[in-house]
Amino acid sequence: MRKLKLKHSSWDFDLEMVITVLDEEKFQKECKEINQFWGGDDYRFNHHGSHENAGLALFAAESFQQMAFNNFKDKKWLKDQFDWSKDNGVEGFPSFDNFGIEVNSIDTWFIESDEIKIVELSND
């Protein structure tokens, strides 16, 4: 088994996810299918260097987005979102079991209301 750390750092803070690959065969197959499901797969293949990295990058982006727009959630909730057998599922992505992975940890993106600035644009 191997563990992979995925990071996103476009803001002033980093988002991080750690996964364990439980089944290499499933993982390799599904990464390729994820990448090829979406248009632009050749670009992503060239950009990331392999179908594995390209598919995994798409998966990580979707996972971070799922967590970002659903505050107070955890890795079990995330796993359930990808689980087609629970009337969920995310288009273009397998369940974690079919993917052959386990998510060990994932950072959530919680926005505090104290961080929201209000600017009046006009007083019409």
Coordinates of N, CA and C in Angstrom, one line a residue, residues 8-103:
H8 N -3.5 21.7 -2.5 CA -3.9 22.8 -3.3 C -3.5 24.1 -2.5
S9 N -2.9 25.0 -3.2 CA -2.5 26.2 -2.4 C -2.6 27.5 -3.2
S10 N -3.8 27.8 -3.7 CA -4.0 29.0 -4.4 C -4.4 30.2 -3.5
W11 N -4.7 29.9 -2.3 CA -5.1 31.0 -1.4 C -4.0 31.2 -0.4
D12 N -4.2 31.9 0.7 CA -3.2 32.1 1.7 C -3.1 30.9 2.6
F13 N -3.8 29.8 2.4 CA -3.7 28.6 3.1 C -3.7 27.4 2.2
D14 N -3.2 26.3 2.7 CA -3.1 25.1 1.9 C -4.2 24.2 2.2
L15 N -4.8 23.5 1.3 CA -5.7 22.4 1.5 C -4.9 21.1 1.2
E16 N -5.1 20.1 2.1 CA -4.4 18.9 2.0 C -5.3 17.7 2.1
M17 N -5.0 16.6 1.4 CA -5.7 15.4 1.5 C -4.7 14.3 1.4
V18 N -4.8 13.2 2.3 CA -3.9 12.1 2.2 C -4.8 10.9 1.9
I19 N -4.4 10.1 1.0 CA -5.1 8.8 0.6 C -4.1 7.7 0.7
T20 N -4.7 6.5 0.9 CA -4.0 5.2 0.8 C -4.5 4.5 -0.4
V21 N -3.6 4.0 -1.2 CA -4.0 3.1 -2.4 C -4.0 1.7 -1.8
L22 N -5.2 1.1 -1.8 CA -5.4 -0.2 -1.3 C -5.3 -1.3 -2.4
D23 N -5.6 -0.9 -3.6 CA -5.6 -1.9 -4.7 C -5.1 -1.1 -5.9
E24 N -3.8 -1.4 -6.3 CA -3.1 -0.7 -7.4 C -3.8 -1.0 -8.7
E25 N -4.3 -2.2 -8.9 CA -4.9 -2.5 -10.2 C -6.2 -1.6 -10.4
K26 N -7.1 -1.6 -9.4 CA -8.3 -0.8 -9.5 C -7.9 0.7 -9.6
F27 N -6.9 1.1 -8.8 CA -6.5 2.5 -8.8 C -6.0 3.0 -10.2
Q28 N -5.1 2.2 -10.8 CA -4.6 2.6 -12.1 C -5.7 2.6 -13.2
K29 N -6.6 1.6 -13.2 CA -7.7 1.6 -14.1 C -8.6 2.8 -14.0
E30 N -9.0 3.0 -12.7 CA -10.0 4.1 -12.5 C -9.4 5.5 -12.7
C31 N -8.1 5.7 -12.4 CA -7.5 7.0 -12.7 C -7.5 7.3 -14.2
K32 N -7.2 6.2 -15.0 CA -7.3 6.4 -16.5 C -8.7 6.7 -16.9
E33 N -9.7 6.0 -16.4 CA -11.1 6.2 -16.8 C -11.6 7.6 -16.4
I34 N -11.2 8.0 -15.2 CA -11.6 9.4 -14.7 C -11.0 10.4 -15.7
N35 N -9.7 10.3 -16.0 CA -9.1 11.3 -16.9 C -9.8 11.3 -18.3
Q36 N -10.0 10.1 -18.8 CA -10.6 10.0 -20.2 C -12.1 10.3 -20.2
F37 N -12.8 10.3 -19.1 CA -14.2 10.6 -19.1 C -14.4 12.0 -19.5
W38 N -13.6 12.9 -19.1 CA -13.7 14.4 -19.3 C -12.9 14.8 -20.5
G39 N -13.5 15.8 -21.3 CA -12.7 16.3 -22.4 C -11.4 16.9 -21.9
G40 N -10.4 17.0 -22.8 CA -9.1 17.6 -22.4 C -8.2 16.6 -21.8
D41 N -8.5 15.3 -21.9 CA -7.7 14.3 -21.3 C -6.2 14.2 -21.8
D42 N -6.0 14.5 -23.1 CA -4.6 14.6 -23.6 C -3.8 15.7 -22.9
Y43 N -4.5 16.9 -22.8 CA -3.8 18.0 -22.1 C -3.4 17.6 -20.7
R44 N -4.4 17.1 -19.9 CA -4.1 16.7 -18.5 C -3.1 15.6 -18.5
F45 N -3.1 14.7 -19.4 CA -2.1 13.6 -19.4 C -0.7 14.3 -19.6
N46 N -0.6 15.2 -20.5 CA 0.7 15.8 -20.8 C 1.1 16.7 -19.6
H47 N 0.1 17.4 -19.0 CA 0.4 18.4 -17.9 C 0.9 17.6 -16.7
H48 N 0.2 16.5 -16.3 CA 0.5 15.8 -15.1 C 1.5 14.6 -15.3
G49 N 1.7 14.2 -16.6 CA 2.7 13.2 -16.8 C 2.2 11.8 -16.9
S50 N 0.9 11.6 -16.5 CA 0.4 10.2 -16.6 C -1.2 10.3 -16.4
H51 N -1.8 9.2 -16.8 CA -3.3 9.1 -16.5 C -3.5 9.1 -15.0
E52 N -2.6 8.4 -14.3 CA -2.7 8.2 -12.8 C -2.8 9.6 -12.2
N53 N -1.8 10.4 -12.5 CA -1.7 11.8 -11.9 C -2.9 12.7 -12.3
A54 N -3.2 12.6 -13.6 CA -4.3 13.4 -14.1 C -5.6 13.0 -13.5
G55 N -5.9 11.7 -13.4 CA -7.2 11.3 -12.8 C -7.2 11.6 -11.3
L56 N -6.1 11.4 -10.7 CA -6.0 11.7 -9.3 C -6.2 13.2 -9.0
A57 N -5.7 14.1 -9.9 CA -5.8 15.5 -9.7 C -7.3 15.9 -9.9
L58 N -8.0 15.3 -10.8 CA -9.4 15.5 -11.0 C -10.2 15.1 -9.7
F59 N -9.9 13.9 -9.2 CA -10.5 13.4 -8.0 C -10.3 14.3 -6.8
A60 N -9.0 14.8 -6.7 CA -8.7 15.7 -5.6 C -9.5 17.0 -5.7
A61 N -9.5 17.6 -6.9 CA -10.3 18.8 -7.1 C -11.7 18.6 -6.7
E62 N -12.3 17.5 -7.2 CA -13.8 17.3 -6.9 C -14.0 17.1 -5.4
S63 N -13.1 16.4 -4.7 CA -13.2 16.1 -3.3 C -13.1 17.4 -2.5
F64 N -12.1 18.3 -2.8 CA -12.0 19.6 -2.2 C -13.2 20.4 -2.4
Q65 N -13.8 20.4 -3.6 CA -15.0 21.1 -3.9 C -16.2 20.6 -3.1
Q66 N -16.3 19.3 -3.0 CA -17.4 18.7 -2.2 C -17.3 19.2 -0.8
M67 N -16.1 19.2 -0.2 CA -15.9 19.6 1.2 C -16.2 21.1 1.3
A68 N -15.7 21.9 0.4 CA -15.8 23.3 0.5 C -17.2 23.8 0.5
F69 N -18.1 23.2 -0.2 CA -19.5 23.7 -0.3 C -20.4 23.0 0.6
N70 N -19.9 22.2 1.5 CA -20.7 21.4 2.5 C -20.0 21.5 3.8
N71 N -20.0 22.6 4.5 CA -19.3 22.8 5.8 C -19.7 21.7 6.8
F72 N -18.8 21.5 7.7 CA -19.1 20.6 8.9 C -19.1 19.1 8.4
K73 N -18.5 18.8 7.3 CA -18.5 17.4 6.9 C -17.2 16.8 7.1
D74 N -17.1 15.4 7.0 CA -15.9 14.7 7.3 C -15.6 13.7 6.2
K75 N -14.5 12.9 6.4 CA -14.1 12.0 5.3 C -15.2 10.9 5.1
K76 N -15.9 10.5 6.1 CA -17.0 9.5 5.9 C -18.1 10.1 5.0
W77 N -18.5 11.3 5.3 CA -19.5 12.0 4.5 C -19.0 12.1 3.0
L78 N -17.7 12.4 2.8 CA -17.2 12.5 1.5 C -17.2 11.1 0.8
K79 N -16.9 10.1 1.4 CA -16.9 8.7 0.9 C -18.3 8.4 0.4
D80 N -19.3 8.8 1.2 CA -20.7 8.5 0.9 C -21.2 9.3 -0.3
Q81 N -20.6 10.5 -0.6 CA -21.0 11.3 -1.7 C -20.6 10.6 -3.0
F82 N -19.6 9.8 -3.0 CA -19.1 9.1 -4.2 C -19.7 7.7 -4.3
D83 N -20.5 7.3 -3.4 CA -21.0 5.9 -3.3 C -22.3 5.8 -4.1
W84 N -22.2 5.2 -5.3 CA -23.4 5.0 -6.2 C -24.4 4.1 -5.6
S85 N -24.0 3.2 -4.7 CA -25.0 2.2 -4.1 C -25.8 2.9 -3.0
K86 N -25.5 4.1 -2.6 CA -26.3 4.9 -1.6 C -27.1 6.0 -2.2
D87 N -27.5 5.8 -3.5 CA -28.2 6.8 -4.2 C -27.5 8.2 -4.3
N88 N -26.2 8.1 -4.3 CA -25.3 9.3 -4.4 C -24.5 9.1 -5.7
G89 N -23.3 9.4 -5.7 CA -22.4 9.2 -6.8 C -22.1 10.6 -7.4
V90 N -20.9 10.7 -7.9 CA -20.5 11.9 -8.6 C -20.1 11.6 -10.0
E91 N -20.8 12.2 -11.0 CA -20.6 11.9 -12.4 C -19.1 11.9 -12.8
G92 N -18.7 10.8 -13.4 CA -17.3 10.6 -13.9 C -16.4 10.1 -12.9
F93 N -16.9 9.7 -11.7 CA -16.0 9.2 -10.6 C -16.6 7.9 -10.0
P94 N -15.7 7.0 -9.7 CA -16.1 5.7 -9.0 C -16.3 5.9 -7.5
S95 N -16.9 4.9 -6.9 CA -17.0 4.9 -5.4 C -15.5 4.7 -4.9
F96 N -15.3 5.0 -3.7 CA -13.9 4.8 -3.1 C -13.5 3.3 -3.2
D97 N -14.5 2.4 -3.0 CA -14.2 1.0 -3.0 C -13.8 0.5 -4.4
N98 N -14.5 1.0 -5.4 CA -14.2 0.7 -6.8 C -12.9 1.3 -7.2
F99 N -12.5 2.4 -6.6 CA -11.3 3.2 -6.9 C -10.1 2.5 -6.3
G100 N -10.4 1.7 -5.2 CA -9.3 1.0 -4.5 C -8.5 1.9 -3.6
I101 N -9.2 2.9 -3.0 CA -8.5 3.9 -2.2 C -9.3 4.1 -0.8
E102 N -8.6 4.7 0.1 CA -9.1 5.1 1.4 C -8.6 6.5 1.6
V103 N -9.5 7.4 2.0 CA -9.1 8.8 2.3 C -8.8 8.8 3.8

